[in-house]
PDB file of C-alpha atoms in Angstrom:
ATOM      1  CA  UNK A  12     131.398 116.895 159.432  1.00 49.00           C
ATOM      2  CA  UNK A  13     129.656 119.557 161.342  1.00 47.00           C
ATOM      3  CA  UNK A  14     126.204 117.442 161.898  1.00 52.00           C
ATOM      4  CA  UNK A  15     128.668 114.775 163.962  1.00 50.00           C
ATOM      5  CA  UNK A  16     129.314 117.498 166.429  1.00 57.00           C
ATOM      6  CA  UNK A  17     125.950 118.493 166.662  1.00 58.00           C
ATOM      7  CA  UNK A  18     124.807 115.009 167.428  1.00 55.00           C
ATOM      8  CA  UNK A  19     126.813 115.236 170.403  1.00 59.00           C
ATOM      9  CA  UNK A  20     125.628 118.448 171.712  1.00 64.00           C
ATOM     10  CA  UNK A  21     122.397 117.196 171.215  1.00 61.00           C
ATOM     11  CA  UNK A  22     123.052 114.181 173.448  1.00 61.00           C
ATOM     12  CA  UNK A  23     124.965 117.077 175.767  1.00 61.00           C
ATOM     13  CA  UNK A  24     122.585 119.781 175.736  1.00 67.00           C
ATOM     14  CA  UNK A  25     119.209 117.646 176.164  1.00 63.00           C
ATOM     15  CA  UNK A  26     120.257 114.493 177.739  1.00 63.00           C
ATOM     16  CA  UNK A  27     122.603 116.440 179.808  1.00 63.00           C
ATOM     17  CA  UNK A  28     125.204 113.903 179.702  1.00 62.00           C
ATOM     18  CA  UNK A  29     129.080 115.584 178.779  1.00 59.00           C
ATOM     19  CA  UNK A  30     130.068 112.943 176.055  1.00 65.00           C
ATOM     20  CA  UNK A  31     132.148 113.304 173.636  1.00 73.00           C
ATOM     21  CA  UNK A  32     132.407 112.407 169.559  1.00 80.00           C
ATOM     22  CA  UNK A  33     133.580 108.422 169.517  1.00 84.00           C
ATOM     23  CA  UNK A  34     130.493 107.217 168.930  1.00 82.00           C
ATOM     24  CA  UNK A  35     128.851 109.348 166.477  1.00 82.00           C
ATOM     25  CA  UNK A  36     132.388 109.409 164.487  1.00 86.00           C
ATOM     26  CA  UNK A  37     133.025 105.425 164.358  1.00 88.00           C
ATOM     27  CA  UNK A  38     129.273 105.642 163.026  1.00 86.00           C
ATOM     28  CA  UNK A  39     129.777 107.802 160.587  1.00 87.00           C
ATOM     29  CA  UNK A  40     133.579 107.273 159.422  1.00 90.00           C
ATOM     30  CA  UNK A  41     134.071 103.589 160.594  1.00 93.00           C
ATOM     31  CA  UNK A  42     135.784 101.425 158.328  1.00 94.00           C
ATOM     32  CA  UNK A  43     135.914  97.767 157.803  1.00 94.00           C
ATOM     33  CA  UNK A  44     138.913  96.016 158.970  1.00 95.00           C
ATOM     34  CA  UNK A  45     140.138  99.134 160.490  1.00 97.00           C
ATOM     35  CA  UNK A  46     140.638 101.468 163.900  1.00 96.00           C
ATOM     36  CA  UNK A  47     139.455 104.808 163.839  1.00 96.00           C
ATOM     37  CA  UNK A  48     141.920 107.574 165.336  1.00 96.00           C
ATOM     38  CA  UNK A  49     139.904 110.719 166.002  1.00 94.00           C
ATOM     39  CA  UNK A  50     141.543 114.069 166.490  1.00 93.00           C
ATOM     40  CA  UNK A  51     138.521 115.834 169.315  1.00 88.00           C
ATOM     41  CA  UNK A  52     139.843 119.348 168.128  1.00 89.00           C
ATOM     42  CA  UNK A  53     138.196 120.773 164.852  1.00 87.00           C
ATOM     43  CA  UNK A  54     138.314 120.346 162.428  1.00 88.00           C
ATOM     44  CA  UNK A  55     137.925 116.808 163.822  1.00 89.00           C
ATOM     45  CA  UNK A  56     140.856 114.924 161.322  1.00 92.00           C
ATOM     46  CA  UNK A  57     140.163 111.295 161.308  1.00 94.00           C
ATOM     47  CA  UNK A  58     142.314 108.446 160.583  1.00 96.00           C
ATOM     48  CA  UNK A  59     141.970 104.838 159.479  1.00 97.00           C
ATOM     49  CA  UNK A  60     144.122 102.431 161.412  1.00 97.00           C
ATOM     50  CA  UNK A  61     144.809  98.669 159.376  1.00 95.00           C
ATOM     51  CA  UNK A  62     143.464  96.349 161.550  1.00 96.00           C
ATOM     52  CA  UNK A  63     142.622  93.283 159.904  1.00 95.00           C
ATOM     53  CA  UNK A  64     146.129  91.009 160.392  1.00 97.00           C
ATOM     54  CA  UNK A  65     144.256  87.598 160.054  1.00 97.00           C
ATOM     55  CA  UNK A  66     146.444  86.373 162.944  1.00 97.00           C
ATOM     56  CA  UNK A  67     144.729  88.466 165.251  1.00 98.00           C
ATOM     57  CA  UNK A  68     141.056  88.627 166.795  1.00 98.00           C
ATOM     58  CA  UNK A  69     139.624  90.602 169.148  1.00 98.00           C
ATOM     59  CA  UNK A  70     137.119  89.731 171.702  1.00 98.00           C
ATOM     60  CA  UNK A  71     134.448  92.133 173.348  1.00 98.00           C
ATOM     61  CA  UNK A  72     132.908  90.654 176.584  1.00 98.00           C
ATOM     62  CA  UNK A  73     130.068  91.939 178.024  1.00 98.00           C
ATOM     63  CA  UNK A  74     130.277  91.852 182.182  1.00 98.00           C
ATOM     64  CA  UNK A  75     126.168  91.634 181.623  1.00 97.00           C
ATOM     65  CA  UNK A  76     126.743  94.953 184.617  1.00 96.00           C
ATOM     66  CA  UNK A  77     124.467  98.175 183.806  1.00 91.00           C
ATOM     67  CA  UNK A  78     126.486 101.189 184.487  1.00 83.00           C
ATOM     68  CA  UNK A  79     125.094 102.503 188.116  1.00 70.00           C
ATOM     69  CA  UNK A  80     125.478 106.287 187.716  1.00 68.00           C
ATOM     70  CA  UNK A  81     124.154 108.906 190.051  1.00 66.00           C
ATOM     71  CA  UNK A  82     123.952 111.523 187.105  1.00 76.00           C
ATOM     72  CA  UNK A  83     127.721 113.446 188.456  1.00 81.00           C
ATOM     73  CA  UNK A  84     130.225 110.950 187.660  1.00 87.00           C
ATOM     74  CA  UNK A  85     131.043 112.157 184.053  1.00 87.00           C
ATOM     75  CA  UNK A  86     130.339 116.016 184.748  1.00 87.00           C
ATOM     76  CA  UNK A  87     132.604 115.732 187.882  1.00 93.00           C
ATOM     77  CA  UNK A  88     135.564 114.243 185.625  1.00 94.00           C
ATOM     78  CA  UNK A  89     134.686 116.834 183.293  1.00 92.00           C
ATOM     79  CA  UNK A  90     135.233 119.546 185.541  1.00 95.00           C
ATOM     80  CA  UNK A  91     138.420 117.973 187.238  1.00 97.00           C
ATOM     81  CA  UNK A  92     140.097 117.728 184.125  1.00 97.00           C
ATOM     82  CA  UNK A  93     139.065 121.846 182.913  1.00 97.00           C
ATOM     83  CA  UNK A  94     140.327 122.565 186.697  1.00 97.00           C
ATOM     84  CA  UNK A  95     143.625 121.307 185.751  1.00 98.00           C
ATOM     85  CA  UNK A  96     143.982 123.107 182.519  1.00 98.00           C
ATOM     86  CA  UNK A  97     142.871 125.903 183.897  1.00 97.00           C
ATOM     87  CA  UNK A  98     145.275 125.714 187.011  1.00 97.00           C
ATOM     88  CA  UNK A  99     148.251 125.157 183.995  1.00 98.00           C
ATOM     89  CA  UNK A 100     147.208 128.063 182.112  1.00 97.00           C
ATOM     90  CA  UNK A 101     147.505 130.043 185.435  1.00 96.00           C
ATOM     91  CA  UNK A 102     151.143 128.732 186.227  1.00 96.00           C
ATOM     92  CA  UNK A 103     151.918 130.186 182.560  1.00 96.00           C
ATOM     93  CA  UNK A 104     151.417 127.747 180.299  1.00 97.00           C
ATOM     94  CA  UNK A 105     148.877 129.414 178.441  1.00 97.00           C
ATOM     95  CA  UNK A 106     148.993 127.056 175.783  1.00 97.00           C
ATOM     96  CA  UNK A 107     147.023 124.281 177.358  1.00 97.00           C
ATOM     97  CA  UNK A 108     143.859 124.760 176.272  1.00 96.00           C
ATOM     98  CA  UNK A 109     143.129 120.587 176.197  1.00 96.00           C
ATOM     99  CA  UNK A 110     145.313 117.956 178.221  1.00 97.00           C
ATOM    100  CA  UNK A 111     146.260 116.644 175.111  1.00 96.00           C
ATOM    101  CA  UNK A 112     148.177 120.002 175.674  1.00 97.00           C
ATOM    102  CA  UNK A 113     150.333 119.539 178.694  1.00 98.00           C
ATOM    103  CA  UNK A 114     152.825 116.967 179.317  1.00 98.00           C
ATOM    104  CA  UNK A 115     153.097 114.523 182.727  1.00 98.00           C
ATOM    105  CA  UNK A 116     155.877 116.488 183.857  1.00 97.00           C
ATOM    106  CA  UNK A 117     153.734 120.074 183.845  1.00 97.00           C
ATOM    107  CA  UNK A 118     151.133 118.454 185.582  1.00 98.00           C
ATOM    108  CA  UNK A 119     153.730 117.326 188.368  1.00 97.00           C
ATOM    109  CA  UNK A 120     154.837 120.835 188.874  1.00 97.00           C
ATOM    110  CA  UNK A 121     152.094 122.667 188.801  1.00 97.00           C
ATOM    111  CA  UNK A 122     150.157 120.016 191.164  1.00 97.00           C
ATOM    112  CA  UNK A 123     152.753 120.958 193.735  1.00 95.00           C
ATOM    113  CA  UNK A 124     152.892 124.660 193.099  1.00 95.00           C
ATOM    114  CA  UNK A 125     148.911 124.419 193.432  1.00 94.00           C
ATOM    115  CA  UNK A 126     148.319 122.172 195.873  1.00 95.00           C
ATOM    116  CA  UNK A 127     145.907 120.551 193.160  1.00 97.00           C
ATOM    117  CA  UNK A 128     143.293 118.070 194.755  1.00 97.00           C
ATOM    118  CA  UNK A 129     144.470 114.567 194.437  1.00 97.00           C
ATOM    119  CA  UNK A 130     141.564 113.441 192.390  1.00 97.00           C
ATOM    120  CA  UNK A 131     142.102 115.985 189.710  1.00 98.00           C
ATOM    121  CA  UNK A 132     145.967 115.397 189.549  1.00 98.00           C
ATOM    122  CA  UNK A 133     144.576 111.642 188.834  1.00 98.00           C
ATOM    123  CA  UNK A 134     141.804 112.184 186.879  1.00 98.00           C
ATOM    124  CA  UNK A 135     144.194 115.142 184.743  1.00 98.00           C
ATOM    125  CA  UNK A 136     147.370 112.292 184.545  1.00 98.00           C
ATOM    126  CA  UNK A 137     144.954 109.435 182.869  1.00 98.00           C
ATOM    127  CA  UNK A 138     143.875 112.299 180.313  1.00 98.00           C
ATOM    128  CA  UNK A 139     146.878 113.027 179.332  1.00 98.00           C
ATOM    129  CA  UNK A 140     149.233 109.657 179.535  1.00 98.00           C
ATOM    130  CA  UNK A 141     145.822 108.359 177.033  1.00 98.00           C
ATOM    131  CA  UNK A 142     146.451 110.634 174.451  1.00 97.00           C
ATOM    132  CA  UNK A 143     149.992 109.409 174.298  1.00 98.00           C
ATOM    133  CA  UNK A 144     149.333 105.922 174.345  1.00 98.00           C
ATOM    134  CA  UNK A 145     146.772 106.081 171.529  1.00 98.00           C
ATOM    135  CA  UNK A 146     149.301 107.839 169.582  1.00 98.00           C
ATOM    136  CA  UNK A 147     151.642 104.734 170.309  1.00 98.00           C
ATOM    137  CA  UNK A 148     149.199 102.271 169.827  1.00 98.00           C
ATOM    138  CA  UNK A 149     148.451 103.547 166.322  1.00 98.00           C
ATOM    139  CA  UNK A 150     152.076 103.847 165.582  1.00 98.00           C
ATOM    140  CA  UNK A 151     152.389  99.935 167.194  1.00 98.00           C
ATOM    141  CA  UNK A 152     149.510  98.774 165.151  1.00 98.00           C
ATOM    142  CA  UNK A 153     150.915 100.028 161.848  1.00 98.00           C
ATOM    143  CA  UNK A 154     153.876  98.070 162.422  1.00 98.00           C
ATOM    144  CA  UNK A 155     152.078  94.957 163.380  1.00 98.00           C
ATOM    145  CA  UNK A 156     153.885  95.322 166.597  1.00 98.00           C
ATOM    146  CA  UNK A 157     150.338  93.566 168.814  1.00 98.00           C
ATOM    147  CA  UNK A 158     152.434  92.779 171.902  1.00 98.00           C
ATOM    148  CA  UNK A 159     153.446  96.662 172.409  1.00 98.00           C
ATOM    149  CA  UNK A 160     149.634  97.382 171.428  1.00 98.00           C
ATOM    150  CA  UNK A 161     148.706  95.230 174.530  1.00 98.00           C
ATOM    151  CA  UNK A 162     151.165  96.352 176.827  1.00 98.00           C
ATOM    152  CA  UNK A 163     149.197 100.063 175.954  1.00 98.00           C
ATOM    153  CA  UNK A 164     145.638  98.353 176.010  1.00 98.00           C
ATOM    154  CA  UNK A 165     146.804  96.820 179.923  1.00 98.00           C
ATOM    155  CA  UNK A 166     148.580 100.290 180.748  1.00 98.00           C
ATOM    156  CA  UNK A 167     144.949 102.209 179.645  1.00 98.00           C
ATOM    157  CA  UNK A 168     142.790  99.686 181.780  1.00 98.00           C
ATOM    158  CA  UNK A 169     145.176 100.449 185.037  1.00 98.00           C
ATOM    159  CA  UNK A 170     144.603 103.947 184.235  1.00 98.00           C
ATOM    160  CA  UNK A 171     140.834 103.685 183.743  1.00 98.00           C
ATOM    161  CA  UNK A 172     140.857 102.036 187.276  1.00 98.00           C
ATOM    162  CA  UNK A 173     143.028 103.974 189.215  1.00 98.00           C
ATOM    163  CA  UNK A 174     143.308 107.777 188.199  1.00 98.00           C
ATOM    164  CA  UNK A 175     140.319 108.286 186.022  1.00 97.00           C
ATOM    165  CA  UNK A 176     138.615 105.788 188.359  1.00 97.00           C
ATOM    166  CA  UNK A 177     135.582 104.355 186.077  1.00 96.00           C
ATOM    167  CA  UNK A 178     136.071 100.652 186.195  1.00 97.00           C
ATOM    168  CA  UNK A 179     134.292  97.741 188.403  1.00 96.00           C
ATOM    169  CA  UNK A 180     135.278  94.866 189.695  1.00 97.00           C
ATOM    170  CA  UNK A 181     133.673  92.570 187.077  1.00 98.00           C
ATOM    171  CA  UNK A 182     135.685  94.582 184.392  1.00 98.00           C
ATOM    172  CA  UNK A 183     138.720  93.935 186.613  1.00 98.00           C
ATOM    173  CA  UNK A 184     138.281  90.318 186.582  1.00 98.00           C
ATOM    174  CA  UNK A 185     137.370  90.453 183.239  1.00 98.00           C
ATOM    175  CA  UNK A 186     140.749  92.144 182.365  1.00 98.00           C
ATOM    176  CA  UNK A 187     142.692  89.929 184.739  1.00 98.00           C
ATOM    177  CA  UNK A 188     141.709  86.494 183.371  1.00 98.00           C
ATOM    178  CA  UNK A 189     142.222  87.876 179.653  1.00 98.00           C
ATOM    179  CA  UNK A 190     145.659  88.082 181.168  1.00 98.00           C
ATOM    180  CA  UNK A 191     146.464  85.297 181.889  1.00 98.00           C
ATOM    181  CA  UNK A 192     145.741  83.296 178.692  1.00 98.00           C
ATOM    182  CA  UNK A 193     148.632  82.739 176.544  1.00 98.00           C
ATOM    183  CA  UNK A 194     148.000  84.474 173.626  1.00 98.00           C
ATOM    184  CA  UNK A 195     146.343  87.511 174.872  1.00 98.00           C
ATOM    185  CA  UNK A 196     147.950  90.480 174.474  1.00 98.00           C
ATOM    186  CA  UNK A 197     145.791  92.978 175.703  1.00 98.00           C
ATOM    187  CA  UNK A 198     142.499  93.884 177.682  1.00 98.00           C
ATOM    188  CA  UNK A 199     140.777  97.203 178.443  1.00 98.00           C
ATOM    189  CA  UNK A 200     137.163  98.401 179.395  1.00 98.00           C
ATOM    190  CA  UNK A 201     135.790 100.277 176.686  1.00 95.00           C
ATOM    191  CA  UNK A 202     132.795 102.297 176.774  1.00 90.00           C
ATOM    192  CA  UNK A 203     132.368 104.927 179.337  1.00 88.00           C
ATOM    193  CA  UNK A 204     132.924 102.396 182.775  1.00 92.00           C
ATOM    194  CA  UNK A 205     131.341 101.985 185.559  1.00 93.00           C
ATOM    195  CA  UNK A 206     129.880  98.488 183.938  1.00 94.00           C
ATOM    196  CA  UNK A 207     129.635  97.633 180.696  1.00 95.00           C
ATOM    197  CA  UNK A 208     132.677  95.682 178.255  1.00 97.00           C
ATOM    198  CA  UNK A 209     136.051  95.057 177.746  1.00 98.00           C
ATOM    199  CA  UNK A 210     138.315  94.478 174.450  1.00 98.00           C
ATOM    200  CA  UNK A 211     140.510  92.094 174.437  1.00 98.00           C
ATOM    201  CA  UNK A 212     143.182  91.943 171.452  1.00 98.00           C
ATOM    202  CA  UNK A 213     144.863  87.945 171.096  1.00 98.00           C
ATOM    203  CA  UNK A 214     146.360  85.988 168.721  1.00 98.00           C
ATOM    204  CA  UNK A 215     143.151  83.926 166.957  1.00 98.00           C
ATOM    205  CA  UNK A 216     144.599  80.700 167.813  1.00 98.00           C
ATOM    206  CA  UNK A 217     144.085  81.808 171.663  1.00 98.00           C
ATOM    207  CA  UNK A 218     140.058  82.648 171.144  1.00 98.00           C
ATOM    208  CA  UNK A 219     138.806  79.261 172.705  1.00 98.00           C
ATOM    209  CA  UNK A 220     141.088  79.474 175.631  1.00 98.00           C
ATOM    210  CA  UNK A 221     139.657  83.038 176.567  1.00 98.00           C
ATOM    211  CA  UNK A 222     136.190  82.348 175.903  1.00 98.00           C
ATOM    212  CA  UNK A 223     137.066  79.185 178.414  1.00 98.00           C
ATOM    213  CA  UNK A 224     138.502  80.887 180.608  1.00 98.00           C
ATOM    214  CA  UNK A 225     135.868  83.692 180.568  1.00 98.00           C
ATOM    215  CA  UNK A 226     133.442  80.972 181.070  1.00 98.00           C
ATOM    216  CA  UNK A 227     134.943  79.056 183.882  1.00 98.00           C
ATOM    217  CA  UNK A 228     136.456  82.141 185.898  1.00 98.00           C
ATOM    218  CA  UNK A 229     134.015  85.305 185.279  1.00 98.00           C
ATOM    219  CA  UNK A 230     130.883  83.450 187.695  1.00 98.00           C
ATOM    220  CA  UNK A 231     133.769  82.621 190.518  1.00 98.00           C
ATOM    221  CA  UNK A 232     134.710  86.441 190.761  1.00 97.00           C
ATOM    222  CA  UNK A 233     131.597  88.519 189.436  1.00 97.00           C
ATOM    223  CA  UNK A 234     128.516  86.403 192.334  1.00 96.00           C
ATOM    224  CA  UNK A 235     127.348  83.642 189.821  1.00 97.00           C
ATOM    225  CA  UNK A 236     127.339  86.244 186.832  1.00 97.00           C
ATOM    226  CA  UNK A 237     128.100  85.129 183.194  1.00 98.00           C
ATOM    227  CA  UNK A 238     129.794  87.013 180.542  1.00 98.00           C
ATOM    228  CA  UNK A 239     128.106  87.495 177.005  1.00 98.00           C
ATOM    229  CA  UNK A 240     131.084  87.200 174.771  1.00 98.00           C
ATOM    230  CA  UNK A 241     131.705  88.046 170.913  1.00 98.00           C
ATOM    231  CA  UNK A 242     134.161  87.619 168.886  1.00 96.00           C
TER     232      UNK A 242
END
């Protein structure tokens, strides 16, 4: 385990980019027909998530949009969420050492007893209401329960866009006519944002109606731009 983490400070420390351990993890503890739920706090507990109902698919779709990053988008979001716990941890609750730490309602009350910057009270709230919905979604997927996984997957994109504020408009659109396919249950950019993919969890029988739809829909709203889509 400790060479995963070490992967990532290399990509930290010499490519000076603040990642985290997703990658390196589903890499190196991925399993076939399966989610990976990563615990981020050492001793880095990982577990595998059944996903392999034959009823289900899930569809990645590439917006074919590089990421356009001035080098301070991750490192600011970085820093807004630390200023958060650190402005928790000053209002007493000096056992927030991580968002996955606080609770919503903390970070209400001590954004008002602060006078926290908006953008950290948003980029703070998707932290936290994430680490809850992953929770739920693993509990959801264990009981098969795929609408309740999509209702999370929709809820995480919404956050993505408006609080932690690293989606685009073709991974809007992208999202939105995933949506409205029967069938589909949920959609969500993946990958760090700012360009880049979405997920999309349906039923199997629904995969030629997105891929349709992706096809017809995605030039109209993304300038003339296709999707690269796999299933």
């Amino acid at each position: 385990l400790p060479r995963r983490p070490r992967r990532s400070q290399a990509e930290q420390t010499f490519c000076n980019s603040p990642c985290g351990i997703t990658d390196q993890f589903v890499c190196a503890c991925g399993e076939a027909g399966h989610a990976l739920l990563i615990d981020c706090r050492p001793p880095y507990a990982t577990e595998s998530v059944p996903l392999s109902d034959p009823r289900i698919a899930l569809v990645v779709a590439d917006s074919n949009v590089k990421p356009q990053l001035s080098g301070s988008e991750y490192p600011d979001r970085v820093q807004q969420c630390k200023d958060a716990c650190a402005a928790m941890q000053a209002a007493g609750h000096s056992e927030v050492r991580h968002l996955r730490d606080a609770t919503l309602s903390m970070l209400e009350t001590v954004a008002r007893s602060h006078a926290l910057p908006e953008a950290t009270v948003r980029r703070a709230r998707h932290g936290i209401s994430e680490d809850q919905r992953t929770l739920q979604a693993k509990e959801a997927l264990k009981a098969s329960d795929y609408a309740q996984v999509g209702r999370l997957m929709f809820a995480s994109h919404a956050s993505l866009r408006d609080d932690y504020r690293v989606s685009s408009p073709e991974l809007d659109a992208l999202v939105e006519i995933a949506r409205g396919v029967p069938g589909v249950h949920g959609s969500r950019l993946t990958g760090g944002g700012f360009g880049g993919c979405t997920v999309t969890l349906l039923s199997r029988s629904a995969v030629p109606a997105l891929l349709a739809a992706f096809e017809a829909e995605y030039p109209k709203r993304a300038g003339g731009r296709t999707a690269s889509v796999f299933v």
